[in-house]
CSV table of C-alpha atoms and ligand atoms in Angstrom, one decimal:
chain,number,residue,atom,x,y,z
E,32,MET,CA,0.0,0.0,0.0
E,33,ASN,CA,1.3,3.5,-0.9
E,34,THR,CA,0.7,5.3,2.3
E,35,GLY,CA,2.7,8.4,1.2
E,36,LEU,CA,0.4,9.2,-1.7
E,37,GLN,CA,-0.7,12.9,-1.6
E,38,ILE,CA,-2.9,15.2,-3.6
E,39,TRP,CA,-0.9,17.8,-5.7
E,40,HIS,CA,-3.2,20.9,-5.7
E,41,PRO,CA,-3.5,23.1,-8.8
E,42,PHE,CA,-2.0,26.6,-8.9
E,43,THR,CA,-0.7,26.0,-5.4
E,44,GLN,CA,2.8,26.6,-4.0
E,45,GLU,CA,2.9,24.3,-1.0
E,46,ALA,CA,6.0,26.0,0.4
E,47,LEU,CA,4.1,29.3,0.6
E,48,ASP,CA,0.4,28.8,0.4
E,49,PRO,CA,-1.9,27.9,3.3
E,50,ALA,CA,-3.0,24.2,3.5
E,51,PRO,CA,-6.2,23.5,1.5
E,52,LEU,CA,-9.5,24.0,3.3
E,53,ARG,CA,-11.6,20.8,3.5
E,54,ILE,CA,-15.1,21.4,2.2
E,55,THR,CA,-17.7,19.1,3.5
E,56,LYS,CA,-20.9,20.5,1.9
E,57,ALA,CA,-21.6,22.9,-1.0
E,58,GLU,CA,-25.1,24.4,-1.0
E,59,GLY,CA,-26.4,27.4,-2.9
E,60,VAL,CA,-23.7,30.0,-2.8
E,61,TYR,CA,-22.1,28.5,0.3
E,62,LEU,CA,-19.1,26.3,0.8
E,63,HIS,CA,-19.1,24.7,4.3
E,64,THR,CA,-15.7,23.9,5.8
E,65,GLU,CA,-14.8,21.0,8.0
E,66,ASP,CA,-14.2,23.3,11.0
E,67,GLY,CA,-17.8,24.7,10.8
E,68,ARG,CA,-17.3,27.9,8.8
E,69,ARG,CA,-19.2,28.8,5.7
E,70,LEU,CA,-17.8,30.8,2.8
E,71,ILE,CA,-19.7,32.6,0.1
E,72,ASP,CA,-18.4,31.2,-3.2
E,73,GLY,CA,-17.7,34.6,-4.7
E,74,ILE,CA,-16.0,33.2,-7.8
E,75,SER,CA,-18.4,30.3,-8.5
E,76,SER,CA,-15.7,27.8,-7.9
E,77,TRP,CA,-13.4,28.9,-10.7
E,78,TRP,CA,-16.2,30.6,-12.7
E,79,VAL,CA,-18.2,27.4,-13.4
E,80,ASN,CA,-21.2,27.4,-11.0
E,81,ILE,CA,-24.1,29.5,-12.2
E,82,HIS,CA,-27.2,28.2,-10.5
E,83,GLY,CA,-25.7,27.6,-7.0
E,84,HIS,CA,-24.3,24.4,-5.6
E,85,GLY,CA,-26.6,21.3,-5.3
E,86,HIS,CA,-29.4,22.6,-7.4
E,87,PRO,CA,-32.1,19.9,-7.1
E,88,ALA,CA,-32.9,19.8,-10.8
E,89,ILE,CA,-29.3,19.1,-11.7
E,90,VAL,CA,-28.7,16.6,-8.9
E,91,GLU,CA,-31.9,14.7,-9.9
E,92,ALA,CA,-30.9,14.7,-13.6
E,93,ILE,CA,-27.5,13.3,-12.8
E,94,ALA,CA,-28.9,10.5,-10.6
E,95,GLU,CA,-31.5,9.6,-13.2
E,96,GLN,CA,-29.0,9.5,-16.1
E,97,ALA,CA,-26.4,7.5,-14.1
E,98,ALA,CA,-29.0,4.8,-13.6
E,99,LYS,CA,-29.8,4.7,-17.4
E,100,VAL,CA,-26.7,5.1,-19.4
E,101,ASP,CA,-23.6,6.1,-17.4
E,102,HIS,CA,-21.2,6.3,-20.2
E,103,VAL,CA,-20.7,5.2,-23.8
E,104,LEU,CA,-18.2,6.3,-26.4
E,105,LEU,CA,-19.5,8.8,-28.8
E,106,ALA,CA,-17.6,7.4,-31.9
E,107,GLY,CA,-20.1,5.2,-33.6
E,108,PHE,CA,-22.7,5.8,-30.9
E,109,THR,CA,-25.1,8.4,-29.7
E,110,HIS,CA,-27.5,8.7,-26.8
E,111,ASP,CA,-30.5,10.7,-25.7
E,112,ALA,CA,-28.7,13.0,-23.3
E,113,ALA,CA,-26.4,14.3,-26.0
E,114,GLU,CA,-29.3,14.6,-28.5
E,115,LYS,CA,-31.4,16.5,-25.9
E,116,LEU,CA,-28.4,18.8,-25.2
E,117,ARG,CA,-28.1,19.5,-28.9
E,118,THR,CA,-31.8,20.5,-29.0
E,119,CYS,CA,-31.3,22.8,-25.9
E,120,LEU,CA,-28.2,24.5,-27.4
E,121,ARG,CA,-29.9,24.9,-30.8
E,122,LYS,CA,-32.4,27.1,-29.1
E,123,ILE,CA,-29.8,29.5,-27.6
E,124,LEU,CA,-26.7,29.4,-29.9
E,125,PRO,CA,-26.3,32.0,-32.6
E,126,GLY,CA,-28.1,30.8,-35.7
E,127,ASN,CA,-25.1,30.2,-37.9
E,128,LEU,CA,-23.6,27.5,-35.6
E,129,SER,CA,-24.8,24.1,-36.8
E,130,HIS,CA,-22.5,21.4,-35.3
E,131,LEU,CA,-21.3,20.6,-31.8
E,132,PHE,CA,-18.1,18.8,-31.0
E,133,PHE,CA,-18.0,17.6,-27.4
E,134,SER,CA,-14.9,17.5,-25.2
E,135,ASP,CA,-14.1,17.7,-21.5
E,136,ASP,CA,-13.1,21.2,-20.3
E,137,GLY,CA,-12.3,24.7,-21.5
E,138,SER,CA,-8.8,23.8,-22.6
E,139,THR,CA,-9.9,20.9,-24.8
E,140,ALA,CA,-12.7,23.0,-26.3
E,141,VAL,CA,-9.9,25.4,-27.4
E,142,GLU,CA,-7.7,22.7,-28.7
E,143,VAL,CA,-10.6,21.4,-30.7
E,144,ALA,CA,-11.3,24.8,-32.1
E,145,LEU,CA,-7.7,25.4,-33.1
E,146,LYS,CA,-7.3,22.0,-34.8
E,147,MET,CA,-10.7,22.4,-36.5
E,148,ALA,CA,-9.6,25.8,-37.9
E,149,VAL,CA,-6.3,24.6,-39.2
E,150,GLN,CA,-7.6,21.4,-40.7
E,151,TYR,CA,-10.5,23.2,-42.3
E,152,TRP,CA,-8.1,25.2,-44.5
E,153,GLN,CA,-6.2,22.0,-45.4
E,154,ASN,CA,-9.4,20.3,-46.3
E,155,VAL,CA,-10.5,23.1,-48.6
E,156,GLY,CA,-7.1,23.1,-50.3
E,157,ARG,CA,-5.6,26.2,-48.7
E,158,ALA,CA,-3.0,24.5,-46.4
E,159,GLU,CA,-0.9,27.7,-46.3
E,160,LYS,CA,-3.6,29.3,-44.0
E,161,LYS,CA,-2.3,27.8,-40.8
E,162,GLY,CA,-1.3,30.8,-38.7
E,163,ILE,CA,-3.2,31.7,-35.5
E,164,VAL,CA,-3.7,35.2,-34.1
E,165,ALA,CA,-4.3,35.7,-30.4
E,166,LEU,CA,-4.5,38.8,-28.1
E,167,ASP,CA,-2.2,40.2,-25.5
E,168,HIS,CA,-3.4,39.2,-22.0
E,169,ALA,CA,-5.2,36.2,-23.4
E,170,TYR,CA,-5.9,33.0,-21.4
E,171,HIS,CA,-7.4,30.0,-23.1
E,172,GLY,CA,-6.3,27.1,-20.8
E,173,ASP,CA,-3.4,25.1,-19.6
E,174,THR,CA,-2.9,22.4,-22.3
E,175,ALA,CA,-0.1,23.0,-24.8
E,176,GLY,CA,-2.2,24.4,-27.7
E,177,ALA,CA,-4.3,26.5,-25.3
E,178,MET,CA,-1.1,27.9,-23.7
E,179,SER,CA,0.3,28.7,-27.1
E,180,VAL,CA,-2.6,31.1,-27.8
E,181,GLY,CA,-2.5,32.4,-24.2
E,182,ALA,CA,-0.3,35.4,-23.4
E,183,SER,CA,3.2,34.6,-22.2
E,184,SER,CA,3.2,34.7,-18.4
E,185,SER,CA,4.7,32.9,-15.4
E,186,PHE,CA,2.0,30.2,-16.1
E,187,THR,CA,3.6,29.4,-19.5
E,188,ASP,CA,7.2,30.5,-19.2
E,189,PRO,CA,8.6,27.0,-18.3
E,190,PHE,CA,7.1,25.6,-21.5
E,191,ARG,CA,8.0,28.4,-23.9
E,192,GLU,CA,10.1,26.1,-26.1
E,193,LEU,CA,7.2,23.6,-26.5
E,194,LEU,CA,4.6,26.1,-27.6
E,195,PHE,CA,3.8,26.9,-31.2
E,196,PRO,CA,4.3,30.4,-32.5
E,197,VAL,CA,1.3,32.7,-32.8
E,198,HIS,CA,0.8,36.2,-34.1
E,199,ARG,CA,0.1,38.4,-31.1
E,200,VAL,CA,-1.9,41.6,-31.3
E,201,HIS,CA,-3.2,44.3,-28.9
E,202,SER,CA,-6.0,43.7,-26.6
E,203,ALA,CA,-8.4,46.6,-25.9
E,204,TYR,CA,-7.1,47.0,-22.3
E,205,CYS,CA,-8.4,50.6,-21.9
E,206,TYR,CA,-6.9,51.2,-18.4
E,207,ARG,CA,-3.4,50.4,-19.8
E,208,CYS,CA,-4.1,51.4,-23.4
E,209,PRO,CA,-1.5,49.7,-25.7
E,210,VAL,CA,-1.6,52.7,-28.0
E,211,GLY,CA,-1.6,55.5,-25.4
E,212,LYS,CA,-5.2,56.7,-25.9
E,213,THR,CA,-8.0,57.3,-23.5
E,214,ARG,CA,-11.5,55.9,-24.1
E,215,ALA,CA,-12.8,59.4,-24.7
E,216,THR,CA,-10.4,60.1,-27.5
E,217,CYS,CA,-9.9,56.7,-29.1
E,218,ALA,CA,-11.5,55.2,-32.2
E,219,ILE,CA,-10.6,51.6,-31.2
E,220,ASP,CA,-7.1,52.4,-32.5
E,221,CYS,CA,-5.7,49.2,-30.8
E,222,VAL,CA,-7.4,47.1,-33.5
E,223,ASP,CA,-5.2,48.6,-36.2
E,224,GLN,CA,-2.4,46.2,-35.3
E,225,LEU,CA,-4.7,43.3,-36.3
E,226,ARG,CA,-5.9,45.2,-39.4
E,227,ARG,CA,-2.2,45.6,-40.5
E,228,LEU,CA,-1.4,42.0,-39.8
E,229,LEU,CA,-4.4,40.7,-41.7
E,230,GLU,CA,-3.7,43.0,-44.6
E,231,GLU,CA,-0.1,41.8,-44.8
E,232,LYS,CA,-0.5,38.1,-43.8
E,233,GLY,CA,-4.2,37.3,-44.0
E,234,ARG,CA,-3.5,34.7,-46.8
E,235,GLU,CA,-1.4,32.6,-44.3
E,236,ILE,CA,-3.8,33.0,-41.3
E,237,ALA,CA,-6.3,30.4,-40.3
E,238,ALA,CA,-8.0,32.0,-37.4
E,239,VAL,CA,-8.2,34.8,-34.8
E,240,ILE,CA,-9.1,33.6,-31.3
E,241,VAL,CA,-10.6,35.9,-28.7
E,242,GLU,CA,-12.3,35.8,-25.3
E,243,PRO,CA,-15.2,38.0,-26.4
E,244,LEU,CA,-15.5,41.2,-24.4
E,245,LEU,CA,-14.0,39.8,-21.2
E,246,GLN,CA,-10.5,38.5,-20.9
E,247,GLY,CA,-10.7,36.6,-17.7
E,248,ALA,CA,-7.4,35.2,-16.2
E,249,GLY,CA,-5.4,37.9,-18.0
E,250,GLY,CA,-6.9,40.4,-15.5
E,251,MET,CA,-10.7,40.7,-16.0
E,252,ILE,CA,-10.2,43.1,-18.8
E,253,VAL,CA,-13.4,44.4,-20.3
E,254,HIS,CA,-13.3,45.3,-24.0
E,255,PRO,CA,-15.6,47.9,-25.7
E,256,VAL,CA,-18.1,46.1,-27.9
E,257,GLU,CA,-16.8,48.0,-30.9
E,258,PHE,CA,-13.5,46.2,-30.6
E,259,LEU,CA,-15.1,42.8,-31.0
E,260,ARG,CA,-17.2,44.1,-33.9
E,261,ARG,CA,-14.1,45.4,-35.7
E,262,VAL,CA,-12.3,42.0,-35.1
E,263,ARG,CA,-15.3,40.3,-36.7
E,264,GLU,CA,-15.3,42.7,-39.6
E,265,LEU,CA,-11.6,42.3,-40.2
E,266,CYS,CA,-11.8,38.5,-40.1
E,267,THR,CA,-14.7,38.5,-42.6
E,268,GLU,CA,-12.8,40.9,-44.9
E,269,HIS,CA,-9.7,38.8,-44.9
E,270,ASP,CA,-11.4,35.3,-45.0
E,271,VAL,CA,-10.0,34.4,-41.6
E,272,LEU,CA,-12.0,32.3,-39.1
E,273,LEU,CA,-13.1,33.9,-35.8
E,274,ILE,CA,-13.0,31.7,-32.8
E,275,ALA,CA,-14.9,33.0,-29.8
E,276,ASP,CA,-13.7,31.4,-26.6
E,277,GLU,CA,-16.9,31.7,-24.6
E,278,VAL,CA,-15.7,29.3,-21.9
E,279,LEU,CA,-16.0,32.0,-19.3
E,280,THR,CA,-18.4,34.4,-20.9
E,281,GLY,CA,-21.1,31.9,-22.0
E,282,PHE,CA,-24.3,31.1,-20.2
E,283,GLY,CA,-25.2,34.5,-18.9
E,284,ARG,CA,-21.9,35.6,-17.4
E,285,CYS,CA,-21.8,38.9,-19.4
E,286,GLY,CA,-25.5,39.6,-19.0
E,287,THR,CA,-26.7,37.9,-22.3
E,288,MET,CA,-26.6,34.2,-22.9
E,289,PHE,CA,-23.3,34.6,-24.9
E,290,ALA,CA,-21.0,37.6,-25.0
E,291,CYS,CA,-21.1,37.7,-28.8
E,292,GLU,CA,-24.7,38.7,-28.6
E,293,LEU,CA,-23.7,42.0,-26.9
E,294,ALA,CA,-21.7,43.0,-29.9
E,295,ASP,CA,-24.2,41.4,-32.3
E,296,ILE,CA,-21.6,39.3,-34.0
E,297,GLU,CA,-21.5,35.6,-34.9
E,298,PRO,CA,-18.2,33.7,-34.7
E,299,ASP,CA,-17.2,30.8,-37.0
E,300,ILE,CA,-16.3,28.6,-34.1
E,301,MET,CA,-17.4,29.0,-30.4
E,302,CYS,CA,-15.9,27.2,-27.4
E,303,LEU,CA,-18.2,26.4,-24.4
E,304,SER,CA,-17.5,24.8,-21.0
E,305,LYS,CA,-17.6,26.1,-17.4
E,306,GLY,CA,-21.4,27.0,-17.1
E,307,LEU,CA,-22.5,24.4,-19.6
E,308,THR,CA,-23.3,21.8,-17.0
E,309,GLY,CA,-24.3,24.5,-14.4
E,310,GLY,CA,-20.8,24.1,-13.1
E,311,VAL,CA,-21.3,20.6,-11.8
E,312,LEU,CA,-19.6,18.2,-14.1
E,313,PRO,CA,-16.8,18.7,-16.6
E,314,MET,CA,-17.9,19.0,-20.2
E,315,ALA,CA,-17.2,21.2,-23.2
E,316,ALA,CA,-18.5,21.8,-26.6
E,317,THR,CA,-17.0,23.5,-29.7
E,318,ALA,CA,-19.6,24.7,-32.1
E,319,CYS,CA,-18.9,25.5,-35.7
E,320,THR,CA,-20.7,26.7,-38.8
E,321,PRO,CA,-21.9,24.5,-41.7
E,322,ARG,CA,-19.1,25.8,-43.9
E,323,ILE,CA,-16.5,24.3,-41.5
E,324,HIS,CA,-18.3,21.1,-40.9
E,325,GLU,CA,-18.9,20.5,-44.6
E,326,ALA,CA,-15.2,20.6,-45.3
E,327,PHE,CA,-14.7,17.5,-43.1
E,328,VAL,CA,-17.4,15.4,-44.8
E,329,SER,CA,-15.8,13.5,-47.7
E,330,LYS,CA,-15.2,10.0,-49.1
E,331,ASP,CA,-11.6,10.8,-48.5
E,332,ARG,CA,-10.9,9.6,-44.9
E,333,ALA,CA,-7.9,11.9,-44.6
E,334,ARG,CA,-10.4,14.7,-44.2
E,335,THR,CA,-11.8,13.2,-41.0
E,336,PHE,CA,-11.4,15.2,-37.8
E,337,TYR,CA,-9.4,12.6,-35.9
E,338,HIS,CA,-9.9,14.0,-32.4
E,339,GLY,CA,-11.8,12.6,-29.4
E,340,HIS,CA,-11.4,12.0,-25.7
E,341,SER,CA,-12.5,8.9,-23.7
E,342,TYR,CA,-15.3,10.9,-22.0
E,343,THR,CA,-16.4,12.9,-25.0
E,344,GLY,CA,-20.1,13.6,-24.7
E,345,ASN,CA,-20.5,11.8,-21.4
E,346,PRO,CA,-24.2,11.2,-20.8
E,347,ILE,CA,-24.2,12.2,-17.1
E,348,ALA,CA,-22.5,15.5,-17.9
E,349,ALA,CA,-24.9,16.0,-20.8
E,350,ALA,CA,-27.9,15.4,-18.6
E,351,ALA,CA,-26.6,18.0,-16.1
E,352,ALA,CA,-26.2,20.4,-19.0
E,353,VAL,CA,-29.8,19.7,-20.2
E,354,ALA,CA,-31.0,20.4,-16.6
E,355,SER,CA,-29.0,23.6,-16.5
E,356,CYS,CA,-30.6,24.8,-19.7
E,357,GLY,CA,-34.0,23.9,-18.2
E,358,ILE,CA,-33.2,26.1,-15.2
E,359,PHE,CA,-32.7,29.0,-17.6
E,360,GLU,CA,-36.2,28.3,-19.0
E,361,ARG,CA,-38.0,27.8,-15.8
E,362,GLU,CA,-36.4,30.2,-13.3
E,363,PRO,CA,-35.9,34.0,-13.5
E,364,VAL,CA,-32.2,33.6,-14.2
E,365,PHE,CA,-31.8,36.8,-16.2
E,366,GLU,CA,-33.7,38.8,-13.5
E,367,ARG,CA,-31.2,37.5,-11.0
E,368,ILE,CA,-28.4,38.5,-13.4
E,369,GLY,CA,-30.0,41.9,-13.7
E,370,THR,CA,-30.0,42.4,-10.0
E,371,ILE,CA,-26.3,41.4,-9.8
E,372,ILE,CA,-25.4,43.9,-12.6
E,373,GLU,CA,-27.2,46.7,-10.6
E,374,ILE,CA,-25.4,46.0,-7.3
E,375,HIS,CA,-22.0,45.7,-9.0
E,376,ARG,CA,-22.5,49.0,-10.7
E,377,GLU,CA,-23.6,50.8,-7.5
E,378,ARG,CA,-20.9,49.3,-5.4
E,379,LEU,CA,-18.1,49.8,-7.8
E,380,LEU,CA,-19.0,53.5,-8.3
E,381,ALA,CA,-19.0,53.9,-4.5
E,382,ILE,CA,-15.3,52.8,-4.3
E,383,LYS,CA,-13.9,54.2,-7.5
E,384,ASP,CA,-12.2,57.2,-5.9
E,385,HIS,CA,-10.6,55.3,-3.1
E,386,PRO,CA,-6.8,55.9,-3.2
E,387,ALA,CA,-6.1,52.2,-3.6
E,388,VAL,CA,-8.3,51.9,-6.7
E,389,GLY,CA,-6.7,52.2,-10.1
E,390,ASP,CA,-9.6,51.1,-12.2
E,391,ILE,CA,-13.0,49.6,-11.9
E,392,ARG,CA,-14.5,47.3,-14.5
E,393,ALA,CA,-17.7,45.4,-14.8
E,394,ILE,CA,-19.6,43.4,-17.4
E,395,GLY,CA,-22.7,41.3,-16.6
E,396,THR,CA,-22.1,39.4,-13.4
E,397,MET,CA,-18.3,40.2,-13.2
E,398,ALA,CA,-17.1,43.1,-11.2
E,399,ALA,CA,-13.4,43.9,-10.9
E,400,VAL,CA,-11.2,46.4,-9.1
E,401,GLU,CA,-7.6,46.9,-10.4
E,402,LEU,CA,-5.7,48.0,-7.3
E,403,ARG,CA,-2.7,50.4,-7.5
E,404,ALA,CA,0.3,48.2,-6.7
E,405,ASP,CA,4.1,48.6,-6.8
E,406,ASP,CA,4.2,45.1,-8.2
E,407,PRO,CA,1.2,44.8,-10.6
E,408,GLY,CA,0.5,41.4,-12.2
E,409,TYR,CA,-0.4,37.9,-11.0
E,410,ALA,CA,2.7,37.6,-8.7
E,411,SER,CA,1.8,40.8,-6.8
E,412,ASN,CA,2.3,40.5,-3.1
E,413,LEU,CA,-1.2,41.7,-2.6
E,414,ARG,CA,-2.7,38.4,-3.8
E,415,PRO,CA,-1.9,36.1,-0.8
E,416,LYS,CA,-2.6,38.9,1.7
E,417,LEU,CA,-6.0,39.7,0.1
E,418,TYR,CA,-6.9,36.0,-0.4
E,419,LYS,CA,-6.3,35.3,3.4
E,420,PHE,CA,-8.3,38.5,4.3
E,421,PHE,CA,-11.3,37.3,2.3
E,422,ILE,CA,-11.2,33.7,3.6
E,423,ASP,CA,-10.9,35.0,7.2
E,424,HIS,CA,-14.0,37.1,6.5
E,425,GLY,CA,-16.2,34.4,5.1
E,426,VAL,CA,-15.7,34.9,1.3
E,427,LEU,CA,-13.9,33.0,-1.3
E,428,LEU,CA,-12.3,35.5,-3.7
E,429,ARG,CA,-9.1,34.7,-5.5
E,430,PRO,CA,-7.5,38.0,-6.7
E,431,LEU,CA,-5.6,37.8,-9.9
E,432,GLY,CA,-2.5,39.5,-8.4
E,433,ASN,CA,-3.6,43.1,-7.8
E,434,ILE,CA,-7.0,42.6,-9.5
E,435,VAL,CA,-9.8,41.7,-7.1
E,436,TYR,CA,-12.9,40.4,-8.8
E,437,ILE,CA,-16.3,39.0,-7.9
E,438,LEU,CA,-18.0,36.5,-10.2
E,439,PRO,CA,-20.8,34.9,-8.2
E,440,PRO,CA,-23.3,32.2,-8.9
E,441,TYR,CA,-26.5,33.9,-10.2
E,442,VAL,CA,-28.6,32.8,-7.2
E,443,ILE,CA,-26.6,35.0,-4.8
E,444,THR,CA,-29.1,37.3,-2.9
E,445,SER,CA,-28.7,41.1,-2.8
E,446,GLU,CA,-27.8,40.8,0.9
E,447,GLU,CA,-25.1,38.2,0.2
E,448,LEU,CA,-23.6,40.1,-2.8
E,449,ASN,CA,-23.5,43.3,-0.7
E,450,PHE,CA,-21.8,41.4,2.0
E,451,VAL,CA,-19.1,40.4,-0.5
E,452,HIS,CA,-18.8,44.0,-1.8
E,453,ASP,CA,-18.5,45.2,1.9
E,454,ARG,CA,-15.5,42.9,2.3
E,455,VAL,CA,-13.9,44.2,-0.9
E,456,ALA,CA,-14.4,47.8,0.3
E,457,GLU,CA,-12.7,46.8,3.6
E,458,ALA,CA,-9.8,45.2,1.8
E,459,LEU,CA,-9.1,48.5,0.1
E,460,ASP,CA,-8.1,50.0,3.4
E,461,LEU,CA,-5.8,47.0,3.9
E,462,CYS,CA,-4.1,47.8,0.7
E,463,SER,CA,-3.6,51.5,1.3
E,464,SER,CA,-2.5,51.0,4.9
W,673,PLP,C1,-11.6,31.9,-21.6
W,673,PLP,C2,-11.1,30.6,-21.1
W,673,PLP,N1,-10.9,29.6,-21.9
W,673,PLP,C3,-10.4,28.4,-21.5
W,673,PLP,C4,-10.2,28.1,-20.2
W,673,PLP,C5,-9.7,26.8,-19.8
W,673,PLP,O1,-10.8,26.1,-19.2
W,673,PLP,P1,-10.4,24.8,-18.2
W,673,PLP,O2,-9.8,25.3,-17.0
W,673,PLP,O3,-11.8,24.2,-18.0
W,673,PLP,O4,-9.5,23.9,-19.0
W,673,PLP,C6,-10.5,29.1,-19.3
W,673,PLP,C7,-10.4,28.8,-17.8
W,673,PLP,O5,-10.4,29.7,-17.0
W,673,PLP,C8,-11.0,30.4,-19.7
W,673,PLP,O6,-11.3,31.4,-18.9
């Protein structure tokens, strides 16, 4: 017996970070610890949980499905749960997306999207179109392809030699504008870098990948909708595919079902995960347009999309996702989201002039405060100090360095959300003291 076997926790430095807290019950917005405390899950357990923990409709759907068909491979087989999920997503996905490719998590949804885009151009006889364009500050996951399109950071530095090269262009990070403008004077000048790149090299480029309107792990950076619109226009103009990574932004996070709707654009490929199953089981889907799918349908087997994971389309996860879609239909989810938006707006405005605050940003259910720091970035010393402060005060928030953000499950009450904002306001004094 291996008595020394331990759990290696993600994004954790054992030599510096506190020991993990043992959670014995998760219910609604609360995580209950073994030592009798309860924490408000202010980041929806890494941005996945949307309807609260232990929602009875999802719990029931999982139990029912597990007793029926627990798992079956999706190559050569299908099942009711995947078919029902297709029907649910058909009702909410932008109209030009016609095919769903299932995988396991956000990173694999991105890997699928990148491979789909590159092989698409090979299948249509334009193999020279293989370059990928990604934004500064991007984060698309931790697998090798997803890291390649992510911005270079301490997360990816050890693997630099393994990653494939991508064309990197400005993000619309207005607080730290890459072209030295202010929002009042700019005409989305930051997109010019992409325009010039596509004019010069569009013939060699397969796709542009973006986190639509909200770059998450890169610092909760909110883009003006015009930026996304211009990216869409440029992709269309230069016959380059647009991949919208809606892993974080999908399923109501930005105030509409998908962030792309806010800019009124339709991507060629869309990545979904996190909120897909209500945040209860791992599952992802990469959706594409008929044009892309058709290029893979051929008597020539070499055109097949040879990609799949053991658990692709898992029936239990699919049943949870169907139940989550049902909650959107039956419960006032967008009313709840509307209340969160209002509270975020009010509370951020109230702290915007605090000396510790550099910038406030909000979109949909996400509210962020970029703190002034001598050491900005993920490695900022503020991060462990703030994390401990929030945990000690009953809230799970994981600042991204000097950026504190709230991203709650939609079922959070006004009182609970104000409690979280109160703790953020208190933490500001901690930063300026
Ligand atoms: C936009 C985006 N894409 C992809 C991912 C990767 O998802 P996962 O952690 O499920 O692999 C994340 C995770 O935070 C994300 O925010």
